[in-house]
PDB file of C-alpha atoms in Angstrom:
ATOM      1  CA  UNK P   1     103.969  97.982  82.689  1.00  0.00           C
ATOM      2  CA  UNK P   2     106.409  95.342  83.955  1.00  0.00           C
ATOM      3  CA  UNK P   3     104.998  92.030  83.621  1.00  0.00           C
ATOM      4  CA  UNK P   4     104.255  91.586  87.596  1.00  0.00           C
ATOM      5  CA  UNK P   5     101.463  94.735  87.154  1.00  0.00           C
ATOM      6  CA  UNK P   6     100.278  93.722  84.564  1.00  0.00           C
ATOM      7  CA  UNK P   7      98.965  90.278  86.171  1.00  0.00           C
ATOM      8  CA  UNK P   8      98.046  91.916  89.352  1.00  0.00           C
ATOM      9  CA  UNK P   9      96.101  94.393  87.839  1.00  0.00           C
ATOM     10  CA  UNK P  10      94.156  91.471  85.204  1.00  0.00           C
ATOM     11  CA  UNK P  11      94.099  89.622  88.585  1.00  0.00           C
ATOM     12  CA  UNK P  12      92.369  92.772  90.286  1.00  0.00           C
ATOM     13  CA  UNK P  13      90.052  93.422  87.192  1.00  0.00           C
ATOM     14  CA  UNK P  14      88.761  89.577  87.230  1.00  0.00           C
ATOM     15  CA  UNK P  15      88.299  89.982  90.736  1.00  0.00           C
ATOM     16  CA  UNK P  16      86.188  93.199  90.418  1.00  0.00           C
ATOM     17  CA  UNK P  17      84.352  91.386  87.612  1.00  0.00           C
ATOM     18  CA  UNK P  18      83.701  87.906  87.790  1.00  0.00           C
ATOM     19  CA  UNK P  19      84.476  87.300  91.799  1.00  0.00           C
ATOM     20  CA  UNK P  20      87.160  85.165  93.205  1.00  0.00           C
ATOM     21  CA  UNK P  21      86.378  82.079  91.540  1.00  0.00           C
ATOM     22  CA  UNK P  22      87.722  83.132  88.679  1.00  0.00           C
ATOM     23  CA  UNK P  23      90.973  84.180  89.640  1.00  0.00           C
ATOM     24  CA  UNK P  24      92.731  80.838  87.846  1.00  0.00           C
ATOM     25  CA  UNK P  25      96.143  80.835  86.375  1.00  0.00           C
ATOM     26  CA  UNK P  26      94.582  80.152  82.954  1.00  0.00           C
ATOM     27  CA  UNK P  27      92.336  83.138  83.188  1.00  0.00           C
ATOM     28  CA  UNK P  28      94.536  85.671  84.609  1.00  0.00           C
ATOM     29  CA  UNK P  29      97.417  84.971  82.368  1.00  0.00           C
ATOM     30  CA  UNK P  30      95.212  85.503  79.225  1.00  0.00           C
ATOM     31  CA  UNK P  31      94.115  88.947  80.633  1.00  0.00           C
ATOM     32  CA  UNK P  32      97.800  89.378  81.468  1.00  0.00           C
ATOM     33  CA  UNK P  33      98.962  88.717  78.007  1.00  0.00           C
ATOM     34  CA  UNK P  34     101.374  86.665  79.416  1.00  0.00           C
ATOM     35  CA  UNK P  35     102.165  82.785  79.804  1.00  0.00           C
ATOM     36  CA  UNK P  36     100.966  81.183  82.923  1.00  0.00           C
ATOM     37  CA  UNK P  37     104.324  79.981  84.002  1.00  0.00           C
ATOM     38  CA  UNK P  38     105.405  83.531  84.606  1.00  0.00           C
ATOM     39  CA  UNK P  39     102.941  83.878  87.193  1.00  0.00           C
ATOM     40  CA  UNK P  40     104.131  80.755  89.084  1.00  0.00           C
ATOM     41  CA  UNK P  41     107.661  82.160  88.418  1.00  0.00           C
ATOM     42  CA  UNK P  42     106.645  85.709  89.854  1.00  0.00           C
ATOM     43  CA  UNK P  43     104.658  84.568  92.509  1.00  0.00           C
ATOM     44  CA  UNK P  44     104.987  81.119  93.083  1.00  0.00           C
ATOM     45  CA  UNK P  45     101.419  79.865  93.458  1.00  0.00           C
ATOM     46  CA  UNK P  46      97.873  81.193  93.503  1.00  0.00           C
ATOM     47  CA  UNK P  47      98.117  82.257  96.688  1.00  0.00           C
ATOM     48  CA  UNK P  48     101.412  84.141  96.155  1.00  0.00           C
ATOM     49  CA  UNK P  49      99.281  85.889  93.762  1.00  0.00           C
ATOM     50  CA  UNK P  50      96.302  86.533  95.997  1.00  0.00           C
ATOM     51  CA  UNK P  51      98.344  87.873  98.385  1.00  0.00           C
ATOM     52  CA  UNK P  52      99.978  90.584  95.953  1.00  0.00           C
ATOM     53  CA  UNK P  53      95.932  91.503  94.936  1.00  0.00           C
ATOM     54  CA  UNK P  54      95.372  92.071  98.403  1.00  0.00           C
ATOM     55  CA  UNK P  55      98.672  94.288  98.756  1.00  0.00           C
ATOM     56  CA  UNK P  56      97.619  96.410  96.185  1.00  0.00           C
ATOM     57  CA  UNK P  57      93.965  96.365  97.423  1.00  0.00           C
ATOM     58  CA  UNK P  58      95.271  98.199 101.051  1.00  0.00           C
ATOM     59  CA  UNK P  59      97.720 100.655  99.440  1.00  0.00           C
ATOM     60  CA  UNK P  60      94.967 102.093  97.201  1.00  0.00           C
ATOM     61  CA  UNK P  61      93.078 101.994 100.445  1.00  0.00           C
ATOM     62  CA  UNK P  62      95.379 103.674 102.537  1.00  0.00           C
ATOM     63  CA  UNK P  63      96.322 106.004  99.895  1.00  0.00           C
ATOM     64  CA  UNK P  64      92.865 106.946  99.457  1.00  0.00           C
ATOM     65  CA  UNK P  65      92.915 108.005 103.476  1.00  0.00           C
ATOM     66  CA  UNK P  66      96.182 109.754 103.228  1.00  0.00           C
ATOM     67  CA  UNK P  67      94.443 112.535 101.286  1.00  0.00           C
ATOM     68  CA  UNK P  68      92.161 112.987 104.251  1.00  0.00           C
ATOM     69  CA  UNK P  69      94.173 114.778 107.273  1.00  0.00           C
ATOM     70  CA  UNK P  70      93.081 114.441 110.433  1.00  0.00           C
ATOM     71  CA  UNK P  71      91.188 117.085 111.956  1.00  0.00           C
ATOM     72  CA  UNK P  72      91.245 118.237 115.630  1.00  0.00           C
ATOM     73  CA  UNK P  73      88.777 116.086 116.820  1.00  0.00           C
ATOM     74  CA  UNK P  74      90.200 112.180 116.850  1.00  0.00           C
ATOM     75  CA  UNK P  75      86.700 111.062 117.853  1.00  0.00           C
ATOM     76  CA  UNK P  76      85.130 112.557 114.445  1.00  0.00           C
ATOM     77  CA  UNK P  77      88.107 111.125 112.815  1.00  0.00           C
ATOM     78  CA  UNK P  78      87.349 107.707 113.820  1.00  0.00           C
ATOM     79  CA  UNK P  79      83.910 108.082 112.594  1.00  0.00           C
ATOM     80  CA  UNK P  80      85.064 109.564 109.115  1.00  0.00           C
ATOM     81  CA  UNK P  81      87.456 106.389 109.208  1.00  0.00           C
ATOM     82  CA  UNK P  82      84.692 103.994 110.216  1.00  0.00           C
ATOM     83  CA  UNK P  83      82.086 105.038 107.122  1.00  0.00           C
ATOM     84  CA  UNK P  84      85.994 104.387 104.750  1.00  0.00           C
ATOM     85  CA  UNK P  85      86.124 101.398 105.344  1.00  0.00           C
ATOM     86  CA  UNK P  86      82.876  99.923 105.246  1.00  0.00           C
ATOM     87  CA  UNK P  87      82.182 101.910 102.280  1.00  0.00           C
ATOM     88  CA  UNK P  88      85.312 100.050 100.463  1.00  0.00           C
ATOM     89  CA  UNK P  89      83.461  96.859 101.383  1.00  0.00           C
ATOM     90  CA  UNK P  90      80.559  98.185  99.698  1.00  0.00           C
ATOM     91  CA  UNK P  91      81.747  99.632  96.440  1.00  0.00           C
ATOM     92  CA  UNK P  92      84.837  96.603  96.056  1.00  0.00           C
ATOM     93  CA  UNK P  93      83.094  93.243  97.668  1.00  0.00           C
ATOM     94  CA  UNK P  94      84.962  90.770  96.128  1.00  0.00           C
ATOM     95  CA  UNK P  95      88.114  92.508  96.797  1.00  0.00           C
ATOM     96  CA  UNK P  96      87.434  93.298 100.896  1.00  0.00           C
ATOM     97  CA  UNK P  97      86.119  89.440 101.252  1.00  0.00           C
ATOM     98  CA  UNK P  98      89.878  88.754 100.204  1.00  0.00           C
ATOM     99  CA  UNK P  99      91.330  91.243 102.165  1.00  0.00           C
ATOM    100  CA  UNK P 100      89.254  90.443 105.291  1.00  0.00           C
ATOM    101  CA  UNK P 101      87.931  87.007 105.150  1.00  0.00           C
ATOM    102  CA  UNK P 102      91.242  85.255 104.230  1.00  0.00           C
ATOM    103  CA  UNK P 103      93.500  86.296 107.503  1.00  0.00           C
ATOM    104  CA  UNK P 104      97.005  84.549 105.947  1.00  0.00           C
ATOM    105  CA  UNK P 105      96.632  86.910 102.974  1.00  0.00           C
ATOM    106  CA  UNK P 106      95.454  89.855 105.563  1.00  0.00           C
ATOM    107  CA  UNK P 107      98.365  89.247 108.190  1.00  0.00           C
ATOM    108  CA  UNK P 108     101.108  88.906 106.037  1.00  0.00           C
ATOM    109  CA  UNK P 109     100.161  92.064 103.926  1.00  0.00           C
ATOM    110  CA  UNK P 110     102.577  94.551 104.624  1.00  0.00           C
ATOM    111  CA  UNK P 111     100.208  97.480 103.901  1.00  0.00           C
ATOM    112  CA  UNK P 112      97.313  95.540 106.098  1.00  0.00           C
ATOM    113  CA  UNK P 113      99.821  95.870 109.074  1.00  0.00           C
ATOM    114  CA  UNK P 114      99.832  99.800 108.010  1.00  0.00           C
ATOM    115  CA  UNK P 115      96.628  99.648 107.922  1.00  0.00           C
ATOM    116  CA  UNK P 116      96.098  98.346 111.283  1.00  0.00           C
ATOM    117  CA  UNK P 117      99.107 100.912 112.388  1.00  0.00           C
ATOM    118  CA  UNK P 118      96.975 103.545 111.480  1.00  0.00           C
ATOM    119  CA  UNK P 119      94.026 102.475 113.533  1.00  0.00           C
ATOM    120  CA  UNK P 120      96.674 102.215 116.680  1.00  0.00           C
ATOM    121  CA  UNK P 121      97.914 105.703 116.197  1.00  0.00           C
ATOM    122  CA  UNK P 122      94.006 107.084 115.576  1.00  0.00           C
ATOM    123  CA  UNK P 123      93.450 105.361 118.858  1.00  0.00           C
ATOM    124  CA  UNK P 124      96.594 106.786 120.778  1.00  0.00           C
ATOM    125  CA  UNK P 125      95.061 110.422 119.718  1.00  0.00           C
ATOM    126  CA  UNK P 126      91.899 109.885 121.427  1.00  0.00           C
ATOM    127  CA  UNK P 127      94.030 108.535 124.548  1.00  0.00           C
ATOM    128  CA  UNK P 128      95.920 111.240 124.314  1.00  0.00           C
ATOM    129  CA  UNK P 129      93.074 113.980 124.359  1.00  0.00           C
ATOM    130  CA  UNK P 130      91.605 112.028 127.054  1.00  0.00           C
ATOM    131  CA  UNK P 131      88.991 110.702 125.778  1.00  0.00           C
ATOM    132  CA  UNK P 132      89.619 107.129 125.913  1.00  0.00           C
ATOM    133  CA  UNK P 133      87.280 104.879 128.506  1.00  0.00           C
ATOM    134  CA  UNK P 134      89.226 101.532 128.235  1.00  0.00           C
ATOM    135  CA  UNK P 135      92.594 100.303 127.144  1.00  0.00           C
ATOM    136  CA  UNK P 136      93.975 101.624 123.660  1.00  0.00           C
ATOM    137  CA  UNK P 137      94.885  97.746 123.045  1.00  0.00           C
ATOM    138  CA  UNK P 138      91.182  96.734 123.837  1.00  0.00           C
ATOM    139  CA  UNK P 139      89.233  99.772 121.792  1.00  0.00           C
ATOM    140  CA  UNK P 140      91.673  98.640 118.576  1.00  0.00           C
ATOM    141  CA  UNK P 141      90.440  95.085 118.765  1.00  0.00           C
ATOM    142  CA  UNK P 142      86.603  96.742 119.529  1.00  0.00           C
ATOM    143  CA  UNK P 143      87.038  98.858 116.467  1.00  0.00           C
ATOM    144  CA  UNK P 144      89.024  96.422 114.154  1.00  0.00           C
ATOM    145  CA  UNK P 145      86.655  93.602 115.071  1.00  0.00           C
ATOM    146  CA  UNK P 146      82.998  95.298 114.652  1.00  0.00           C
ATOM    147  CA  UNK P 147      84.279  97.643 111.697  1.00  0.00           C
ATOM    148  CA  UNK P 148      85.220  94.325 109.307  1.00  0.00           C
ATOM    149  CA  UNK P 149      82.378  92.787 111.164  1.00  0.00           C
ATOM    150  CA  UNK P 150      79.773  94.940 110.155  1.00  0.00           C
ATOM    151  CA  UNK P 151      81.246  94.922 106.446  1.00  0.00           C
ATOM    152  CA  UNK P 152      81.005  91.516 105.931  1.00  0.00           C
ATOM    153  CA  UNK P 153      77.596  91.057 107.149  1.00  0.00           C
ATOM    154  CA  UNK P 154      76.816  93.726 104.749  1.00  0.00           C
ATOM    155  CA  UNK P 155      78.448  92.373 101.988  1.00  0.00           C
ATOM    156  CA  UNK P 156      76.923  89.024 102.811  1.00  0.00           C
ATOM    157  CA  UNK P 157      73.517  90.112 101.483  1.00  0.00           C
ATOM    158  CA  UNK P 158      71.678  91.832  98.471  1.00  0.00           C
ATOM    159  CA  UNK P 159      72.328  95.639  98.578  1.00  0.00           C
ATOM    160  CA  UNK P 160      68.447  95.573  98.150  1.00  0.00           C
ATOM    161  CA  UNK P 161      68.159  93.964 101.704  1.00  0.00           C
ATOM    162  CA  UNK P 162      70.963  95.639 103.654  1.00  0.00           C
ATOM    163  CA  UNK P 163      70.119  97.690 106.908  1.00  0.00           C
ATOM    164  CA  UNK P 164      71.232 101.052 105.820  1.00  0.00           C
ATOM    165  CA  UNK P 165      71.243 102.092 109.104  1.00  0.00           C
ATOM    166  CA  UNK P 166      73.537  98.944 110.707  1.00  0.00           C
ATOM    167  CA  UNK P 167      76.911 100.538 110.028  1.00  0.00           C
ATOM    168  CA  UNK P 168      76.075 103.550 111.785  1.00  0.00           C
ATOM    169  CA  UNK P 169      73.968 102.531 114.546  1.00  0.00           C
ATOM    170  CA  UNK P 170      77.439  99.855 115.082  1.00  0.00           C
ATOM    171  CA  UNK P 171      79.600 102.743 114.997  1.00  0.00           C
ATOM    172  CA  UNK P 172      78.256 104.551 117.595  1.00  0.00           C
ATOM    173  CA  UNK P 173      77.744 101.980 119.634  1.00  0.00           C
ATOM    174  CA  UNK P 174      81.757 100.823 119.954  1.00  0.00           C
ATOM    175  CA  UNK P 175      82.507 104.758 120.134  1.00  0.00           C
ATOM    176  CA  UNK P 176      79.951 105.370 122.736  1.00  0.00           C
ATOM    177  CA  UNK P 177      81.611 102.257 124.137  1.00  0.00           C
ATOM    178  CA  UNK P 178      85.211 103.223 124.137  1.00  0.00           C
ATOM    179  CA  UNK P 179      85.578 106.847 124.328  1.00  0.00           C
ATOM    180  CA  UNK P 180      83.852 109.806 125.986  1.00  0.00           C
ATOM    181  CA  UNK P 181      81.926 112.987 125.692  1.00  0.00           C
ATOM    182  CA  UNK P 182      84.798 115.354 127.103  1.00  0.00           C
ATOM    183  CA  UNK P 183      88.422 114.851 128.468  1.00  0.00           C
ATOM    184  CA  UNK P 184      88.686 113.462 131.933  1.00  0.00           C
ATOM    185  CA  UNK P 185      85.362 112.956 132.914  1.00  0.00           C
ATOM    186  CA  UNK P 186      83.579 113.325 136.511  1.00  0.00           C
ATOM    187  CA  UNK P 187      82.342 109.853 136.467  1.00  0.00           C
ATOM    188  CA  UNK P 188      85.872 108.085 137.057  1.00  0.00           C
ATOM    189  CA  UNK P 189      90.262 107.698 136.910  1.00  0.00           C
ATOM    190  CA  UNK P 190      89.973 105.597 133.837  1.00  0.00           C
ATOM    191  CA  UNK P 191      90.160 107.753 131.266  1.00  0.00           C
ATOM    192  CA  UNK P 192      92.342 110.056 132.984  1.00  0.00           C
ATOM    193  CA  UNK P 193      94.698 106.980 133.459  1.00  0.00           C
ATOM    194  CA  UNK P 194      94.268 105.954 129.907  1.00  0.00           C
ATOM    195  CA  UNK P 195      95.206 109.135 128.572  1.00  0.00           C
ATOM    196  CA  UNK P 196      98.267 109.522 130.885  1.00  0.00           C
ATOM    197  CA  UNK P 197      99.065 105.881 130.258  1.00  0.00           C
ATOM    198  CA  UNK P 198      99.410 107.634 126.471  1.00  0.00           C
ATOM    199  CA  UNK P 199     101.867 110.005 127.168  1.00  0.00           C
ATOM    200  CA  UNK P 200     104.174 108.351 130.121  1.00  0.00           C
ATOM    201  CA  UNK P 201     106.852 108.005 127.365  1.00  0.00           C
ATOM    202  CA  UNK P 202     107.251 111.674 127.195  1.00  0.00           C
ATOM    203  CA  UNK P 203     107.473 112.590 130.432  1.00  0.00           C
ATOM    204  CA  UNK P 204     111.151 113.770 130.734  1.00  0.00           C
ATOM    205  CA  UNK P 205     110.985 114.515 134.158  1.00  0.00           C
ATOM    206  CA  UNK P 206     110.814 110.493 135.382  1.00  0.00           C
ATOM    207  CA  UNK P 207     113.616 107.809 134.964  1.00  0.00           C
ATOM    208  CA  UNK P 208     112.927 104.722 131.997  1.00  0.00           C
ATOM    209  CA  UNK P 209     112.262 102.876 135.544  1.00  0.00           C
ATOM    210  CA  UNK P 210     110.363 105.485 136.703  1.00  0.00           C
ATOM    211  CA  UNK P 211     108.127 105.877 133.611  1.00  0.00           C
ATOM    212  CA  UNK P 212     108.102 101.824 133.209  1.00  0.00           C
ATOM    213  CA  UNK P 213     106.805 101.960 136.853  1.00  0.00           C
ATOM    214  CA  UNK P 214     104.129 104.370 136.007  1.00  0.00           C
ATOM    215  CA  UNK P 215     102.938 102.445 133.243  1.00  0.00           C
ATOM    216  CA  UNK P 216     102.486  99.642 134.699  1.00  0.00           C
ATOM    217  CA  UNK P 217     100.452 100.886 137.358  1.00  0.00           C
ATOM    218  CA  UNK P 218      97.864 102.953 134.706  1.00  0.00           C
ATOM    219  CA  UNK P 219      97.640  99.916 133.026  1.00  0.00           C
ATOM    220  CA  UNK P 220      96.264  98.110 135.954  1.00  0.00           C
ATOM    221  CA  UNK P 221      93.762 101.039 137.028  1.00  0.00           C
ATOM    222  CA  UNK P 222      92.689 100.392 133.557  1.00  0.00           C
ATOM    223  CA  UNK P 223      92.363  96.831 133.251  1.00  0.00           C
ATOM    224  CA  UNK P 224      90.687  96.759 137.042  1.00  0.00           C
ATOM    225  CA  UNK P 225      88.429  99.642 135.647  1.00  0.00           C
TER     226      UNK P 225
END
């Protein structure tokens, strides 16, 4: 391997290991097999470096959920999404806490951003099936915020002390939250709005104004809802 791998992946191994503390220049060069100058030359500081760890720790992530295709139901989906990501906090601790608890290193990931893309479009499906209760901006930040929080509480403790049952008693509860039991329920416009709110883009038969027009009025049916 070129010399960049090869210190991510020492840098990865540590991590896995020994934990972030001992993720120094000294140490991962040695694993390396290579002199710590290259590293500052590569990367230019520790944090360049962290930030490369945490790269490769969402592409093996999101590769690992590529070989999953989504099935008809966006709602099951999101659950089968849900239980993937807390269960790479569970089995790679040390490598989520520096994926999720260090937001410079998380926002400036490219494949985080992918990551977060994928969420968006999961989302969009369940507005677009009509089974979306509130805004597809406000059920990403539900789902993004109580997924990585429920993760790191986990993580936080012994796996001999853990609720086993606090992931998926939180999951529920933000799906229950956000989305419905059938397309365009009885009970109310919003989802009905939402879901056309999803799909105003593609409606052919309305001006840009038109459909800009139309938007904006969903939007506030949903927002007031």
């Amino acid at each position: 391997m070129e010399p960049r791998e090869r210190i991510v992946d020492a840098a990865a191994r540590l991590l896995e290991s020994e934990g972030e503390e001992a993720l120094s220049t000294r140490a991962v060069s040695a694993a390396a097999g290579v002199q710590a100058p290259t590293i500052y030359r590569l990367f230019g500081d520790k944090q360049g470096l962290l930030d490369a760890v945490v790269t490769r720790g969402f592409s093996d992530y999101l590769a690992e959920k590529s070989v999953r295709p989504p099935s008809d139901d966006p709602v099951a989906d999101l659950h089968a999404g849900w239980d993937l990501h807390v269960g790479l906090a569970l089995e790679r601790p040390a490598l989520y806490r520096l994926m999720y608890a260090r937001p410079r290193a998380a926002g400036s990931s490219p494949a985080a951003r992918a990551a977060f893309a994928e969420l968006a479009a999961l989302i969009h499906r369940i507005a677009v099936a009509g089974r979306l209760r509130v805004p597809e901006e406000r059920a990403i930040g539900m789902v993004h915020a109580a997924g990585s929080g429920v993760a790191l509480s986990l993580v936080a403790v012994p796996p001999e002390e853990r609720d086993d049952g606090l992931s998926r008693a939180a999951c529920e509860a933000v799906v229950a939250a956000i989305t419905t039991e059938e397309a365009f329920p009885t009970t109310g416009p919003v989802a009905s709005a939402v879901a056309l709110r999803a799909a105003v883009d593609d409606l052919d038969a309305l001006t840009p104004t038109e459909r800009a027009l139309l938007g904006e009025w969903l939007d506030r049916v949903a927002r007031g809802a």
